[in-house]
Coordinates of C-alpha atoms in Angstrom, one line a residue:
X168 CA 25.8 -9.8 3.4
X169 CA 27.8 -10.7 0.3
X170 CA 29.6 -9.3 -2.4
X171 CA 26.8 -10.2 -4.9
X172 CA 23.7 -8.0 -2.8
X173 CA 24.6 -5.2 -4.5
X174 CA 24.3 -5.9 -7.2
X175 CA 21.0 -8.0 -6.7
X176 CA 19.3 -5.7 -6.0
X177 CA 20.4 -4.1 -8.4
X178 CA 18.6 -6.8 -10.4
X179 CA 15.8 -6.7 -8.1
X180 CA 15.2 -3.3 -9.0
X181 CA 14.4 -3.1 -12.6
X182 CA 13.1 -6.6 -12.4
X183 CA 10.7 -4.6 -10.5
X184 CA 11.1 -1.9 -12.4
X185 CA 9.9 -3.8 -16.3
X186 CA 7.3 -5.7 -14.5
X187 CA 5.8 -2.5 -11.9
X188 CA 6.3 0.0 -16.1
X189 CA 4.9 -2.3 -18.6
X190 CA 1.5 -4.0 -15.9
X191 CA 0.7 -0.2 -16.0
X192 CA 1.7 0.5 -19.5
X193 CA -0.5 -2.5 -21.0
X194 CA -3.1 -2.2 -19.1
X195 CA -4.3 1.0 -18.5
X196 CA -3.4 1.2 -23.4
X197 CA -6.3 -1.6 -23.2
X198 CA -8.3 -0.4 -20.9
X199 CA -8.7 3.1 -24.0
X200 CA -8.5 1.0 -26.4
X201 CA -12.0 -1.3 -26.3
X202 CA -12.9 -3.6 -29.3
X203 CA -9.5 -2.5 -31.0
X204 CA -9.1 -5.9 -31.8
X205 CA -5.0 -4.7 -33.0
X206 CA -4.4 -2.4 -30.8
X207 CA -5.3 -5.3 -27.5
X208 CA -3.1 -7.8 -28.7
X209 CA -0.3 -5.3 -29.0
X210 CA -1.0 -4.4 -25.7
X211 CA -0.6 -8.5 -24.4
X212 CA 2.5 -8.5 -27.1
X213 CA 4.4 -6.0 -24.6
X214 CA 3.6 -7.4 -21.1
X215 CA 4.5 -11.2 -22.7
X216 CA 7.9 -9.4 -24.1
X217 CA 8.3 -6.7 -20.8
X218 CA 5.7 -7.4 -18.2
X219 CA 6.1 -11.6 -17.6
X220 CA 10.1 -10.9 -18.4
X221 CA 10.0 -8.3 -16.0
X222 CA 8.2 -10.2 -13.6
X223 CA 10.5 -13.0 -13.5
X224 CA 13.4 -10.8 -12.9
X225 CA 12.7 -9.1 -10.3
X226 CA 11.5 -12.8 -8.2
X227 CA 14.3 -14.4 -9.4
X228 CA 16.1 -11.0 -7.9
X229 CA 13.6 -10.7 -4.6
X230 CA 14.6 -14.3 -3.4
X231 CA 18.1 -14.4 -4.1
X232 CA 19.3 -11.6 -2.2
X233 CA 15.8 -13.4 0.3
X234 CA 18.9 -17.1 0.8
X235 CA 21.8 -15.7 0.3
X236 CA 20.2 -13.1 3.7
X237 CA 18.5 -16.3 4.8
X238 CA 19.6 -15.3 8.5
X239 CA 18.9 -11.9 8.4
X240 CA 15.2 -12.0 6.2
X241 CA 14.1 -14.8 7.9
X242 CA 12.6 -13.6 11.5
X243 CA 12.4 -10.7 9.1
X244 CA 7.6 -10.4 8.5
X245 CA 7.9 -7.2 7.4
X246 CA 10.0 -9.7 4.0
X247 CA 7.3 -12.0 5.1
X248 CA 4.6 -9.7 3.4
X249 CA 6.7 -8.2 0.3
X250 CA 7.0 -12.3 -0.6
X251 CA 2.4 -11.6 0.1
X252 CA 1.7 -8.7 -2.0
X253 CA 5.3 -9.5 -4.7
X254 CA 2.9 -13.1 -4.8
X255 CA -0.9 -10.9 -5.7
X256 CA 0.8 -9.0 -7.8
X257 CA 2.3 -12.1 -10.3
X258 CA -1.4 -13.1 -9.0
X259 CA -3.4 -10.3 -11.1
X260 CA -0.4 -10.4 -13.6
X261 CA -1.3 -12.8 -14.6
X262 CA -5.8 -12.0 -15.0
X263 CA -4.1 -9.2 -17.0
X264 CA -2.8 -11.4 -19.6
X265 CA -4.8 -13.4 -19.8
X266 CA -7.7 -10.7 -20.3
X267 CA -5.8 -8.8 -22.1
X268 CA -5.3 -11.8 -24.7
X269 CA -9.8 -13.1 -24.8
X270 CA -10.4 -8.9 -25.6
X271 CA -6.6 -9.1 -28.7
X272 CA -9.5 -12.1 -29.8
X273 CA -12.7 -10.9 -29.4
X274 CA -14.8 -10.7 -26.2
X275 CA -15.0 -8.2 -25.0
X276 CA -14.1 -7.6 -21.3
X277 CA -14.5 -4.2 -19.4
X278 CA -11.9 -0.8 -20.0
X279 CA -12.6 -1.3 -16.2
X280 CA -11.5 -5.2 -15.4
X281 CA -7.9 -4.1 -17.4
X282 CA -7.5 -0.8 -15.4
X283 CA -8.5 -2.2 -11.7
X284 CA -6.5 -4.9 -12.7
X285 CA -3.1 -2.9 -12.9
X286 CA -4.1 0.0 -10.8
X287 CA -4.0 -3.6 -8.0
X288 CA -0.7 -4.3 -9.1
X289 CA 0.1 -0.8 -9.0
X290 CA -0.7 -1.2 -5.5
X291 CA 1.6 -4.4 -4.5
X292 CA 4.5 -2.5 -6.0
X293 CA 3.7 1.0 -4.2
X294 CA 2.6 -1.2 -0.9
X295 CA 5.9 -3.2 -1.6
X296 CA 8.3 -0.1 -1.6
X297 CA 6.9 1.8 1.1
X298 CA 7.6 -1.9 3.2
X299 CA 11.1 -2.5 2.4
X300 CA 12.2 1.2 3.2
X301 CA 10.2 1.0 7.2
X302 CA 12.4 -2.8 6.6
X303 CA 15.6 -1.5 6.3
X304 CA 14.3 1.4 8.5
X305 CA 14.1 -1.7 11.6
X306 CA 16.5 -3.3 10.6
X307 CA 18.6 -0.5 10.7
X308 CA 20.4 -1.1 7.3

């Protein structure tokens, strides 16, 4: 553990908050703004300005923590599950962004699809939070 680790955790948590909050917000706004191209374009813009940078920040902070504590984390199975879930959430975020882009361009996109994608990302995040808590309990810190 280095003195840098708490700062990396803070960076990671800020990134995750922006990412998941942004995805949930734009997904739900998009779901309820069916056919409103200006609102859908604004949701897409918000996704690119909030959720995407948050996702990048979350990954930078998370991988930096992983590499700073490589000896501790490389054999911790729960960390590998967290990384896999984060990659799934990132993929769902990309699909959501693409669907918002299409919807803003006038292509019909199911409101259920937008809602479900945002809830899928939220579900990955919630399981990740549980994994982080259980992992720290199992590792004693």
